[in-house]
Every structure is written in structure tokens, then in C-alpha cells.
Short mmCIF file of C-alpha atoms and ligand atoms in Angstrom, two decimals:
data_model
loop_
_atom_site.label_atom_id
_atom_site.label_comp_id
_atom_site.label_asym_id
_atom_site.label_seq_id
_atom_site.Cartn_x
_atom_site.Cartn_y
_atom_site.Cartn_z
CA MET A 1 0.14 -0.13 0.14
CA SER A 2 1.65 3.27 -0.94
CA SER A 3 1.69 6.14 2.20
CA ALA A 4 -0.69 8.64 0.60
CA VAL A 5 -3.03 10.06 2.83
CA ARG A 6 -6.48 7.65 4.36
CA VAL A 7 -8.63 9.40 6.63
CA ARG A 8 -11.43 8.44 8.22
CA PHE A 9 -15.18 9.66 9.46
CA CYS A 10 -16.19 6.76 11.59
CA PRO A 11 -19.30 8.16 13.73
CA SER A 12 -21.73 5.33 15.00
CA PRO A 13 -26.07 6.07 13.66
CA THR A 14 -27.51 6.46 17.11
CA GLY A 15 -29.66 9.82 17.61
CA ASP A 16 -29.43 13.14 15.24
CA PRO A 17 -26.28 13.79 13.58
CA HIS A 18 -24.06 16.58 16.11
CA VAL A 19 -22.52 19.41 15.22
CA GLY A 20 -18.96 18.28 17.01
CA MET A 21 -19.16 15.25 14.61
CA LEU A 22 -19.60 17.22 11.82
CA ARG A 23 -16.40 19.11 12.81
CA THR A 24 -14.20 15.89 12.37
CA ALA A 25 -15.88 15.08 9.03
CA LEU A 26 -15.42 18.26 7.58
CA PHE A 27 -11.35 18.38 9.26
CA ASN A 28 -10.85 14.56 8.02
CA TRP A 29 -12.29 15.43 4.33
CA ALA A 30 -10.37 18.58 4.16
CA TYR A 31 -7.87 16.72 5.14
CA ALA A 32 -8.04 13.81 2.65
CA ARG A 33 -9.01 16.86 -0.50
CA HIS A 34 -5.72 19.29 0.33
CA THR A 35 -3.21 15.69 0.33
CA GLY A 36 -4.78 14.84 -2.54
CA GLY A 37 -5.75 12.18 -0.15
CA THR A 38 -8.87 9.49 0.48
CA PHE A 39 -11.67 9.80 2.74
CA VAL A 40 -12.57 6.69 4.47
CA PHE A 41 -16.31 7.29 5.48
CA ARG A 42 -17.45 4.05 7.39
CA ILE A 43 -20.52 3.32 9.98
CA GLU A 44 -19.72 1.92 13.47
CA ASP A 45 -22.76 0.49 13.43
CA THR A 46 -22.23 -3.04 16.31
CA ASP A 47 -24.27 -2.39 19.41
CA ALA A 48 -27.26 -3.27 18.01
CA ALA A 49 -29.88 -1.62 20.63
CA ARG A 50 -28.51 2.33 20.33
CA ASP A 51 -28.28 2.42 16.55
CA SER A 52 -30.56 2.79 14.51
CA GLU A 53 -31.88 2.67 10.34
CA GLY A 54 -32.94 6.42 10.77
CA SER A 55 -29.75 8.16 11.90
CA TYR A 56 -27.60 5.86 9.98
CA GLU A 57 -29.87 7.75 6.53
CA ALA A 58 -29.40 10.90 8.88
CA LEU A 59 -25.02 10.83 9.03
CA LEU A 60 -25.66 10.31 4.84
CA HIS A 61 -27.83 13.48 4.52
CA SER A 62 -25.42 15.36 6.13
CA LEU A 63 -22.72 14.70 5.29
CA ARG A 64 -24.04 15.14 1.40
CA TRP A 65 -25.72 18.45 2.72
CA LEU A 66 -22.65 20.12 3.76
CA GLY A 67 -20.61 19.23 0.47
CA LEU A 68 -18.14 16.18 2.22
CA ASP A 69 -18.05 13.99 -0.89
CA TRP A 70 -16.43 10.41 0.79
CA ASP A 71 -14.00 8.54 -1.70
CA GLU A 72 -15.11 4.88 -0.31
CA GLY A 73 -17.79 4.34 2.34
CA PRO A 74 -21.83 3.43 2.10
CA GLU A 75 -23.51 3.64 -1.57
CA VAL A 76 -20.00 5.04 -2.75
CA GLY A 77 -18.79 1.24 -1.98
CA GLY A 78 -14.79 0.33 -2.79
CA GLU A 79 -11.39 -1.95 -2.22
CA TYR A 80 -12.10 -2.62 1.29
CA GLY A 81 -15.44 -2.50 2.25
CA PRO A 82 -18.43 -3.32 3.63
CA TYR A 83 -17.95 -0.25 5.70
CA ARG A 84 -20.50 -0.74 8.16
CA GLN A 85 -19.23 -2.50 10.51
CA SER A 86 -22.95 -4.20 11.36
CA GLU A 87 -21.38 -6.81 8.06
CA ARG A 88 -17.93 -7.20 9.27
CA GLY A 89 -18.90 -9.61 11.90
CA ASP A 90 -16.52 -12.31 10.35
CA ILE A 91 -13.94 -10.43 9.62
CA TYR A 92 -13.61 -9.70 13.38
CA GLN A 93 -14.20 -13.59 14.35
CA GLU A 94 -10.99 -14.27 12.21
CA VAL A 95 -9.12 -11.67 13.95
CA ILE A 96 -9.93 -12.57 17.36
CA ALA A 97 -8.88 -15.97 16.34
CA LYS A 98 -5.74 -14.85 15.24
CA LEU A 99 -5.01 -12.45 18.33
CA THR A 100 -6.04 -15.35 21.00
CA GLY A 101 -3.83 -17.37 18.75
CA GLY A 102 -1.04 -14.88 18.82
CA GLY A 103 -1.69 -14.56 22.75
CA TYR A 104 -2.52 -11.12 22.50
CA THR A 105 -5.62 -11.31 24.56
CA TYR A 106 -6.99 -13.85 27.24
CA ARG A 107 -10.50 -15.29 28.76
CA CYS A 108 -11.77 -13.16 31.97
CA PHE A 109 -14.16 -14.89 33.69
CA CYS A 110 -14.27 -12.02 36.81
CA THR A 111 -18.01 -10.92 37.13
CA ALA A 112 -19.14 -6.92 37.03
CA ASP A 113 -19.67 -7.76 41.30
CA GLU A 114 -16.26 -8.89 41.42
CA LEU A 115 -14.67 -5.74 39.33
CA THR A 116 -16.36 -3.22 41.23
CA GLU A 117 -15.50 -4.91 44.75
CA ARG A 118 -11.80 -4.97 43.62
CA ARG A 119 -12.23 -1.52 42.21
CA GLU A 120 -13.06 -0.03 45.08
CA LEU A 121 -10.93 -1.70 47.21
CA ALA A 122 -8.06 -0.56 45.22
CA ARG A 123 -9.55 3.35 45.25
CA LYS A 124 -9.69 2.95 49.16
CA GLU A 125 -6.23 2.28 48.97
CA GLY A 126 -4.58 4.87 46.76
CA ARG A 127 -4.06 2.66 43.92
CA GLU A 128 -4.83 2.51 40.32
CA SER A 129 -8.49 1.49 40.13
CA GLY A 130 -8.10 0.13 36.50
CA TYR A 131 -8.83 -4.04 35.17
CA ASP A 132 -5.67 -5.67 37.98
CA GLY A 133 -4.94 -8.05 35.57
CA LYS A 134 -6.71 -11.15 38.11
CA CYS A 135 -7.39 -13.97 34.88
CA ARG A 136 -4.05 -13.29 33.14
CA ASP A 137 -2.47 -15.98 33.52
CA LEU A 138 -5.25 -18.71 34.68
CA THR A 139 -4.14 -22.48 34.37
CA ASP A 140 -6.20 -25.24 32.29
CA VAL A 141 -8.18 -25.59 35.82
CA GLN A 142 -8.80 -22.92 37.10
CA ILE A 143 -10.81 -22.08 33.41
CA GLU A 144 -12.47 -25.69 33.44
CA GLN A 145 -13.54 -24.98 37.94
CA PHE A 146 -14.76 -21.28 36.19
CA GLN A 147 -16.68 -22.88 33.51
CA GLU A 148 -18.17 -25.51 35.73
CA GLN A 149 -19.55 -22.55 38.24
CA GLY A 150 -21.34 -21.40 35.08
CA ARG A 151 -19.29 -17.77 35.02
CA THR A 152 -19.30 -17.01 31.49
CA SER A 153 -15.71 -15.20 30.20
CA VAL A 154 -14.97 -11.93 28.01
CA THR A 155 -11.09 -11.22 26.10
CA ARG A 156 -8.97 -8.90 27.44
CA PHE A 157 -5.99 -7.56 25.67
CA ARG A 158 -3.45 -8.20 26.91
CA MET A 159 -1.67 -4.51 27.81
CA PRO A 160 2.57 -4.44 27.03
CA ASP A 161 4.40 -3.10 29.89
CA GLN A 162 5.90 0.07 28.29
CA ASP A 163 4.50 3.72 28.37
CA TRP A 164 2.25 5.31 25.74
CA VAL A 165 4.13 8.17 24.03
CA TRP A 166 2.76 9.57 20.54
CA GLU A 167 3.55 12.20 19.03
CA ASP A 168 0.26 14.12 18.73
CA LEU A 169 -0.85 16.20 15.17
CA VAL A 170 -2.93 18.64 16.71
CA ARG A 171 -0.89 17.60 20.92
CA GLY A 172 2.03 17.49 20.51
CA GLU A 173 4.03 15.01 22.41
CA VAL A 174 1.25 13.24 24.52
CA SER A 175 1.81 10.51 27.61
CA PHE A 176 0.40 7.45 29.64
CA GLY A 177 2.00 5.45 32.25
CA SER A 178 1.73 1.89 32.05
CA ALA A 179 -0.18 2.23 34.92
CA PHE A 180 -2.89 4.20 33.30
CA VAL A 181 -3.74 1.88 30.42
CA PRO A 182 -4.75 -1.71 31.91
CA ASP A 183 -5.94 -4.97 30.25
CA PHE A 184 -9.78 -4.00 28.02
CA VAL A 185 -12.17 -5.92 27.24
CA LEU A 186 -12.28 -6.73 23.43
CA VAL A 187 -14.88 -9.18 22.51
CA ARG A 188 -18.21 -9.58 25.27
CA ALA A 189 -19.37 -12.32 27.42
CA ASN A 190 -21.83 -12.81 24.13
CA GLY A 191 -19.18 -12.86 21.44
CA ASP A 192 -20.27 -9.67 20.70
CA PRO A 193 -17.14 -7.62 19.48
CA LEU A 194 -16.45 -4.20 20.97
CA TYR A 195 -15.31 -0.65 19.87
CA THR A 196 -12.23 -1.55 21.24
CA LEU A 197 -11.56 -4.21 18.75
CA VAL A 198 -13.03 -3.11 15.87
CA ASN A 199 -12.30 0.29 15.69
CA PRO A 200 -8.55 -0.12 15.52
CA THR A 201 -8.88 -3.26 13.44
CA ASP A 202 -10.95 -1.46 10.36
CA ASP A 203 -7.98 1.77 10.49
CA ALA A 204 -5.06 -1.14 9.64
CA LEU A 205 -7.35 -2.75 7.32
CA MET A 206 -8.42 -0.17 5.60
CA GLY A 207 -4.85 1.41 5.62
CA ILE A 208 -6.10 4.02 7.86
CA THR A 209 -2.93 6.29 7.60
CA HIS A 210 -3.96 9.68 9.97
CA VAL A 211 -6.53 9.35 12.68
CA LEU A 212 -8.15 12.88 12.83
CA ARG A 213 -11.04 12.48 15.73
CA GLY A 214 -12.52 14.36 18.74
CA GLU A 215 -10.43 15.14 22.32
CA ASP A 216 -12.52 13.13 24.14
CA LEU A 217 -10.92 9.94 22.37
CA LEU A 218 -7.68 10.61 23.31
CA SER A 219 -7.95 8.47 26.36
CA SER A 220 -8.38 5.63 24.18
CA THR A 221 -5.09 6.24 21.90
CA PRO A 222 -2.71 4.30 23.82
CA ARG A 223 -5.48 1.08 23.46
CA GLN A 224 -5.66 1.13 20.25
CA LEU A 225 -1.54 1.74 19.94
CA ALA A 226 -1.26 -1.57 22.02
CA LEU A 227 -3.26 -3.39 19.48
CA HIS A 228 -2.02 -1.96 16.14
CA GLN A 229 1.46 -2.82 17.36
CA ALA A 230 -0.33 -6.59 17.94
CA LEU A 231 -2.36 -6.28 14.11
CA ILE A 232 1.23 -5.07 13.18
CA GLU A 233 3.06 -8.04 14.72
CA LEU A 234 0.23 -10.49 13.45
CA GLY A 235 0.65 -9.21 9.87
CA ILE A 236 -2.75 -7.91 9.53
CA GLY A 237 -4.08 -5.03 7.66
CA SER A 238 -1.48 -2.43 5.93
CA GLY A 239 1.01 -2.56 8.38
CA VAL A 240 0.24 1.20 9.59
CA MET A 241 1.12 2.83 12.67
CA PRO A 242 -1.47 5.92 12.37
CA LYS A 243 -1.26 9.02 13.45
CA PHE A 244 -3.54 10.58 15.87
CA ALA A 245 -4.56 13.85 15.47
CA HIS A 246 -7.28 14.48 18.09
CA LEU A 247 -9.35 18.23 17.33
CA PRO A 248 -10.23 20.36 20.25
CA TYR A 249 -13.50 20.05 21.87
CA VAL A 250 -16.42 22.13 21.23
CA MET A 251 -17.76 24.16 24.18
CA GLY A 252 -21.66 25.14 24.30
CA GLU A 253 -22.85 27.99 26.07
CA GLY A 254 -21.44 28.80 29.93
CA ASN A 255 -18.17 27.01 28.53
CA LYS A 256 -19.38 23.10 28.73
CA LYS A 257 -18.82 20.84 26.47
CA LEU A 258 -22.11 21.43 23.59
CA SER A 259 -23.68 18.25 24.10
CA LYS A 260 -25.98 16.05 22.49
CA ARG A 261 -28.87 17.09 24.09
CA ASP A 262 -28.35 20.83 23.10
CA PRO A 263 -30.70 21.42 20.18
CA GLU A 264 -28.52 23.74 19.08
CA ALA A 265 -25.80 21.06 18.75
CA SER A 266 -28.12 18.88 16.15
CA PHE A 267 -27.40 19.28 12.46
CA SER A 268 -31.43 19.00 11.97
CA HIS A 269 -31.69 22.29 14.07
CA TYR A 270 -29.69 24.32 10.82
CA GLU A 271 -31.15 22.87 7.92
CA ARG A 272 -34.48 23.76 9.58
CA LEU A 273 -33.66 26.98 10.46
CA GLY A 274 -32.09 27.46 7.00
CA PHE A 275 -28.78 27.57 7.41
CA LEU A 276 -27.04 27.45 3.82
CA PRO A 277 -24.55 24.33 3.62
CA GLU A 278 -21.75 27.33 2.20
CA GLY A 279 -22.73 28.95 6.06
CA LEU A 280 -22.11 26.04 8.43
CA VAL A 281 -19.26 24.60 6.72
CA ASN A 282 -17.68 27.68 7.23
CA TYR A 283 -18.43 28.01 10.58
CA LEU A 284 -17.99 24.85 11.12
CA ALA A 285 -13.95 25.04 9.91
CA LEU A 286 -13.46 27.85 12.33
CA LEU A 287 -13.89 25.39 15.77
CA GLY A 288 -10.30 25.04 16.41
CA TRP A 289 -9.04 26.07 12.49
CA SER A 290 -9.14 29.52 10.59
CA LEU A 291 -7.21 30.22 7.31
CA GLY A 292 -4.55 32.73 8.30
CA GLY A 293 -4.84 36.53 9.17
CA ASP A 294 -8.13 37.50 10.19
CA VAL A 295 -9.71 35.59 6.96
CA GLU A 296 -13.36 34.10 8.54
CA PHE A 297 -15.00 34.26 5.47
CA PHE A 298 -13.93 31.18 2.96
CA SER A 299 -15.27 27.78 0.96
CA LEU A 300 -15.67 24.78 1.20
CA GLU A 301 -12.54 24.73 -2.12
CA GLN A 302 -10.53 27.57 0.13
CA LEU A 303 -10.43 24.54 3.08
CA ALA A 304 -9.63 22.30 1.32
CA GLU A 305 -6.77 24.24 -0.51
CA ALA A 306 -5.38 25.23 2.80
CA PHE A 307 -6.51 23.16 5.69
CA ASP A 308 -3.37 21.88 7.10
CA VAL A 309 -4.05 19.82 10.28
CA SER A 310 -1.03 20.44 11.94
CA ARG A 311 -2.75 24.01 12.73
CA VAL A 312 -5.87 22.52 14.04
CA ASN A 313 -5.84 24.90 17.43
CA PRO A 314 -5.80 22.19 20.18
CA ASN A 315 -7.72 24.74 22.82
CA PRO A 316 -11.49 24.26 23.20
CA ALA A 317 -13.71 25.82 20.22
CA ARG A 318 -16.25 27.56 21.39
CA PHE A 319 -19.45 27.19 19.17
CA ASP A 320 -20.98 31.01 19.26
CA ILE A 321 -24.30 30.77 17.31
CA LYS A 322 -24.49 34.10 16.19
CA LYS A 323 -21.47 33.94 15.17
CA CYS A 324 -22.54 30.85 13.30
CA THR A 325 -25.64 32.88 12.45
CA ALA A 326 -23.93 35.90 11.38
CA ILE A 327 -21.16 34.50 8.78
CA ASN A 328 -24.24 32.32 7.67
CA GLY A 329 -25.55 35.61 6.48
CA ASP A 330 -22.86 36.68 4.97
CA TRP A 331 -23.12 34.05 2.57
CA ILE A 332 -27.08 34.51 2.07
CA ARG A 333 -25.69 38.01 0.58
CA ALA A 334 -22.85 36.65 -0.79
CA LEU A 335 -24.98 33.89 -3.45
CA GLU A 336 -26.07 35.20 -6.98
CA PRO A 337 -30.30 36.34 -5.88
CA ASN A 338 -31.41 33.80 -8.23
CA ASP A 339 -29.69 31.09 -6.46
CA LEU A 340 -31.07 32.78 -3.30
CA ALA A 341 -34.71 32.55 -4.35
CA GLU A 342 -34.15 28.73 -5.54
CA ARG A 343 -32.33 28.05 -1.84
CA ILE A 344 -35.75 29.66 -0.40
CA VAL A 345 -38.80 28.12 -2.33
CA PRO A 346 -38.66 25.23 -0.61
CA TYR A 347 -38.90 27.46 3.09
CA LEU A 348 -41.92 29.12 1.34
CA VAL A 349 -43.54 25.94 0.32
CA THR A 350 -43.31 24.14 3.76
CA ASP A 351 -44.39 27.64 5.25
CA GLY A 352 -47.29 27.23 3.13
CA THR A 353 -46.59 30.78 1.55
CA LEU A 354 -46.15 29.02 -1.89
CA PRO A 355 -48.01 26.27 -3.35
CA ALA A 356 -45.98 23.11 -4.10
CA GLY A 357 -45.57 23.11 -7.77
CA PRO A 358 -45.19 27.60 -7.76
CA THR A 359 -45.51 29.12 -11.04
CA GLN A 360 -43.21 31.16 -12.87
CA GLU A 361 -44.32 34.05 -12.08
CA GLN A 362 -44.62 33.34 -8.78
CA LEU A 363 -40.74 32.21 -8.76
CA THR A 364 -40.53 35.46 -10.80
CA LEU A 365 -42.25 37.38 -8.71
CA LEU A 366 -39.62 35.96 -5.65
CA ARG A 367 -36.05 36.63 -7.52
CA GLU A 368 -37.59 40.28 -8.23
CA ALA A 369 -38.11 40.46 -4.54
CA VAL A 370 -34.85 38.66 -3.33
CA PRO A 371 -32.35 41.91 -3.11
CA HIS A 372 -34.70 43.51 -1.11
CA ILE A 373 -34.49 41.19 1.74
CA SER A 374 -30.98 39.81 1.28
CA THR A 375 -29.18 42.43 2.85
CA ARG A 376 -32.10 41.14 5.95
CA MET A 377 -31.77 37.66 6.48
CA GLU A 378 -29.96 35.24 8.23
CA VAL A 379 -31.47 32.23 7.34
CA LEU A 380 -33.25 31.31 5.26
CA SER A 381 -37.01 30.24 7.20
CA GLN A 382 -36.86 34.47 7.52
CA ALA A 383 -37.43 34.31 3.90
CA PRO A 384 -41.39 33.88 4.50
CA GLY A 385 -41.74 35.84 6.86
CA MET A 386 -40.80 38.88 5.14
CA VAL A 387 -42.31 37.80 0.92
CA GLY A 388 -44.96 35.81 2.43
CA PHE A 389 -47.25 39.16 1.78
CA LEU A 390 -46.71 39.43 -1.92
CA TYR A 391 -48.45 35.77 -2.20
CA ALA A 392 -51.30 36.08 0.11
CA GLY A 393 -54.25 35.91 -1.01
CA GLU A 394 -53.70 33.49 -3.99
CA PRO A 395 -54.64 29.97 -4.63
CA GLY A 396 -53.22 28.25 -2.84
CA SER A 397 -51.32 30.28 -0.15
CA LYS A 398 -52.13 31.82 2.68
CA PRO A 399 -54.61 34.25 3.06
CA PHE A 400 -53.28 37.70 3.81
CA GLU A 401 -53.59 38.87 7.68
CA LEU A 402 -52.60 41.54 8.74
CA ASP A 403 -50.74 41.19 12.40
CA GLU A 404 -52.63 42.01 15.31
CA ALA A 405 -50.51 43.79 17.44
CA ASP A 406 -49.37 45.49 15.21
CA ALA A 407 -52.76 46.74 13.58
CA GLN A 408 -54.01 47.47 16.99
CA LYS A 409 -50.86 49.83 17.49
CA LEU A 410 -50.56 51.46 14.13
CA LEU A 411 -54.13 51.51 12.54
CA ASN A 412 -55.69 53.90 15.40
CA GLU A 413 -57.44 56.66 14.10
CA ALA A 414 -54.92 58.87 12.62
CA GLY A 415 -53.24 55.71 11.31
CA LEU A 416 -56.05 55.55 9.23
CA GLU A 417 -56.56 59.19 8.78
CA VAL A 418 -53.32 58.22 7.17
CA LEU A 419 -54.33 55.63 4.68
CA ALA A 420 -57.27 57.56 3.09
CA ALA A 421 -54.44 60.02 2.37
CA ALA A 422 -52.34 57.37 0.69
CA ARG A 423 -55.27 56.18 -1.22
CA ALA A 424 -55.91 59.47 -2.77
CA ALA A 425 -52.40 60.16 -3.36
CA LEU A 426 -51.91 57.05 -5.38
CA ASP A 427 -55.33 56.63 -7.05
CA GLY A 428 -53.88 58.80 -9.94
CA LEU A 429 -50.60 57.83 -9.91
CA SER A 430 -49.99 57.52 -13.75
CA GLU A 431 -46.82 54.77 -13.43
CA TRP A 432 -46.56 52.62 -10.41
CA THR A 433 -43.10 52.43 -9.67
CA THR A 434 -41.22 52.58 -6.95
CA THR A 435 -40.43 56.20 -7.43
CA SER A 436 -43.41 57.36 -8.19
CA ILE A 437 -44.95 55.87 -5.19
CA GLU A 438 -41.96 57.34 -2.94
CA GLU A 439 -42.75 60.92 -4.44
CA ALA A 440 -46.83 60.26 -3.73
CA LEU A 441 -46.64 59.60 -0.68
CA ARG A 442 -43.66 62.03 0.52
CA GLN A 443 -46.02 64.91 -1.09
CA SER A 444 -49.36 64.01 0.19
CA LEU A 445 -48.10 62.46 3.95
CA ILE A 446 -44.98 64.50 5.00
CA GLU A 447 -45.18 67.60 2.93
CA GLU A 448 -48.74 68.27 2.81
CA ARG A 449 -49.62 66.98 6.21
CA GLY A 450 -46.35 67.28 7.47
CA LEU A 451 -45.68 64.62 9.14
CA LYS A 452 -43.46 62.21 11.08
CA PRO A 453 -42.17 59.14 8.22
CA ARG A 454 -42.42 56.80 11.35
CA LEU A 455 -46.58 57.79 11.33
CA ALA A 456 -46.50 58.75 7.63
CA PHE A 457 -45.14 54.94 6.50
CA GLY A 458 -46.25 52.56 9.82
CA PRO A 459 -49.46 52.64 9.14
CA VAL A 460 -48.92 52.32 4.99
CA ARG A 461 -46.44 49.51 5.79
CA VAL A 462 -48.96 47.20 7.63
CA ALA A 463 -51.25 47.57 5.65
CA ILE A 464 -49.52 46.43 2.29
CA THR A 465 -47.21 44.13 4.53
CA GLY A 466 -48.89 43.51 7.61
CA ARG A 467 -46.32 43.40 9.71
CA ARG A 468 -44.90 46.44 10.94
CA VAL A 469 -41.40 45.00 9.73
CA SER A 470 -40.99 44.20 6.36
CA PRO A 471 -39.26 45.17 3.51
CA PRO A 472 -38.42 48.29 1.69
CA LEU A 473 -42.19 50.18 1.70
CA PHE A 474 -42.54 51.84 -1.74
CA GLU A 475 -40.51 48.82 -3.17
CA SER A 476 -42.79 45.98 -1.65
CA MET A 477 -45.35 48.66 -3.31
CA GLU A 478 -44.05 48.30 -6.90
CA LEU A 479 -43.68 44.68 -6.30
CA LEU A 480 -46.98 43.72 -5.18
CA GLY A 481 -48.76 45.83 -7.88
CA ARG A 482 -51.28 48.64 -8.09
CA GLU A 483 -54.31 46.50 -7.86
CA ARG A 484 -53.45 44.72 -4.49
CA SER A 485 -51.82 47.57 -2.70
CA LEU A 486 -54.70 49.55 -3.49
CA GLU A 487 -57.31 46.61 -2.62
CA ARG A 488 -54.52 46.57 0.97
CA LEU A 489 -55.32 50.37 1.56
CA ASP A 490 -58.80 49.14 1.05
CA SER A 491 -59.45 46.97 2.97
CA ALA A 492 -56.94 47.47 6.18
CA ALA A 493 -59.14 51.39 6.16
CA ARG A 494 -62.57 48.90 7.01
N1 LIG B 1 -17.63 5.49 16.66
C1 LIG B 1 -16.49 6.00 17.41
C2 LIG B 1 -17.52 7.36 17.98
O1 LIG B 1 -18.59 7.66 17.44
C3 LIG B 1 -15.92 6.35 16.38
C4 LIG B 1 -14.29 6.87 17.27
C5 LIG B 1 -12.58 7.46 16.38
O2 LIG B 1 -12.86 8.39 16.03
O3 LIG B 1 -11.77 6.42 16.55
O4 LIG B 1 -16.92 7.90 18.57
#
């Protein structure tokens, strides 16, 4: 196997994909693309009780949505498949047999109660409380006795007696003393292999050269180094000891680790709110990395071109939802208006602002409206609230309604007088353009009646758009058209 970079993203399909996990996917993808290497996507679904097909689908969807294509993995295949661990059972059995044959494992008959008891005693006596190696050297007779007692056994890995040191690509030298890495379980009593076995085994079999993953897995690395060493000695896999890079924690509010349960941690939250893939991916990259200088706005292509794992910052990164949203707003404004319009459509359909198959006319109107709303938007789901008034009352759309509180506040006696004056001023307009509407209203309401702009245009805005906050008024009236604008002034005056 060549020395080309092979990285992997290997989540377990439980629950909704979360942003910390997607940051890991992104950095692996970027490293593969930067180095011309291979991005492997593997599904670690060995826990039937917790894994779900829905979560598996959501993982694939989230990666595709973000634009992170994989070179090997589910639905794509590859030389080292299958890429779902649930389909690799036979491979693991073979590896276990070889490890056992080579003397790298032993059967451990200790019961849960015995383990707890000894752990507590060790703690009391101030000793390391990990597994004490009690079953390391059982004789055949002892094994037979345990079996006669009806005990079941797990398979433990026999840790070599050495300290564990590696040059982490993010954290520099990391070391664990031998006493802190006790013998660990590879296979459950029922024969199910555990993460401790299957993760490094697959990394070895799939020729993974670099393991970029969350810092929460740091303490599992010595065990994985030891297993890799054993696999190399047994001639299993690529023979390459992968390099490790532990990516910084992602902290949420109050400097606590972003929890899976936090709704803002889940991918679906961002999709629902109408983040752009460009915006979310841009922000995720800033969780521990930056393009250099003060540049915080960049594309996936720029990230791939510049990404270097050695420049990942080891300090915890804070997930700042305000900043994430602001960057998304910048991306919204960076899009071509027609592209933006197209991306807004599904949000208008979901909201009931547009029917499922909008007409060409409705789409043209949206394209015309987009330049007036993009400056005020940070997420796409804000669009229905901004352009809903243009479609309200049309077949397949919601009826037009005035916001109750806004109407109460602005369509009082004085407001209704303003509407009547506006109606009169607009009635005879020869052309219906933003400029002519503005001129007519300013002339009548501000110059002739001496009103302050807020008092003059506020009631008109509520009558036309239904709310106090809307896209610019005169442009909105031009877009809505003469007939419907006058109708709305009339009906608000009633
Ligand atoms: N399936 C593991 C997880 O989701 C992968 C850990 C790793 O990257 O090694 O935590």
C-alpha cells in the first residue's frame, strides 16, 4: 500500500448527527482533499440496541448536504468494504482468533460485582483502579472450574508493560504511563466485539494513515496503539501505525462541553432554520482552525486548499451561535440572487406561502424580491415572514392577515387617516414604480400633512405587508402591484 493519506470518518449511527461530529468529518475531508488522499466513511454500527437506520440515513444526508463527498463508504463502495461494521462480523471473528492464537488475549471470568468490589478497594488504598489482571494467567484447571461454576468470560487484551507516547499532530507529545492503561475488554461474553477491537482493526484493515477525531477519545489512544502494534506483528492489515490528531472540544453555552441533548448541537436544527451548507461548513471549520490572518469567510474549496492538521488549535473551541448565524448571513448575501431565490422556495412551500408547484410568475416575483430581503436575512426560514405578503390571498397560499398587535398599534384613528390620504395620493398615479409611489406618498403625507416618516409610512406598511417590519415599503408596493396595493389600503381602512 502506498503512503498516500487515508483518513476516515466513522460515527456510530445513534441519534441526530451533531455539530462536533460534523466538524470531525469536515477536517478529515479537508485533510484528504488537501493532500490528494482518500476520505473513507465507515459506519460503526456494532451496537444494535442503540443504532438506528434513521440515524444512518441522517448521517449520509448531513455529509451530502454539507458537500463532503466520500471516496469509499456506504453507497459508494470501495476496495476495503463493507463499510458498515454490522456487515463485518466474520472479519472480526477471524481477527479475534488470530489475536488469541498469538497470545495477545485472555479469557476473563471476573463478574461485574467482583470487578466493582476490587475497584473500590483499590481506590480506598490509593492504587490505580483499572482492571488488575487477575485472569491474566489462569491455568486450564482454573478455567475449567470457572466454567463449571457457570461463569461466562469476556476476551481481554493483554497490554504490554510499557509507557505509551505518541506525537499527536495537534497536541504534540502525549504520554500515558503503563499503570494507567490496564488490560481491556475486546469481546463481550456473548461474542460481540466491542469498539475497542473493531475501530483499530478496521483502521488497520482499511489502511488508515491518519486518525483525526475528537479529544474525548484521547484516553483510548494508548489501547489502540497497543492493538495496532499487535496487528502489525501478526501481519494483519496495512502494517502502518496511524498518526493521531485529537481535535479540540467544542464548548457550548457557559463553557460547558456542547452536549448531544442541546438542540443547537444537532444538524437538523440548522437545516430546519435554513442555514446554507456554505455557511454552516464555513463556521464549523472555524471550530479549531482558521484560514490565517483575520479571514473568517471562506469556501469549502478554499478550506481544502489551505487545510493543514498541524495548524489546528488544541484549545477548546466555543460554538458561538451568533457568529455562526452572522457568517450564514454573509453567505446569503454572497449568493447570486437567482440562486438564493431557488434555495428559498422550499422554505416558502413548507410554510404554506407558496403551493408545492409554484407558477413561473410566482418565481419571477420572488427573484425580484430577493435583492430587497437578502440584506435583512440571516437564515432562509426568515424568508416566508418577509415575502409572504406578496403571495397571500393567492390560490394555494395563505390568506392575507394583518398582524394583530401591529394593526392595533398603528391602525388607530390617526393611522386610518393616513391610509385614506395615501389612497387618494396613489389613486391617480400614471405609473406604478418605486419612485413614483415614494414621491406621491412623501408629497401627500410628509410635505402636505407635515407627518414624521414613521407616522406616515408605518400605517401604510402594516396595511400593505401586514406587519411593522418588512422589506422596504415602496419597493414592496411596486412588487405587489397597483391593484393589490390599493385593495389592501382599502381593506385595512375598513
Ligand atoms: N465510532 C466512534 C465514535 O463515534 C469513532 C471514534 C473514532 O473516531 O475513533 O465515537
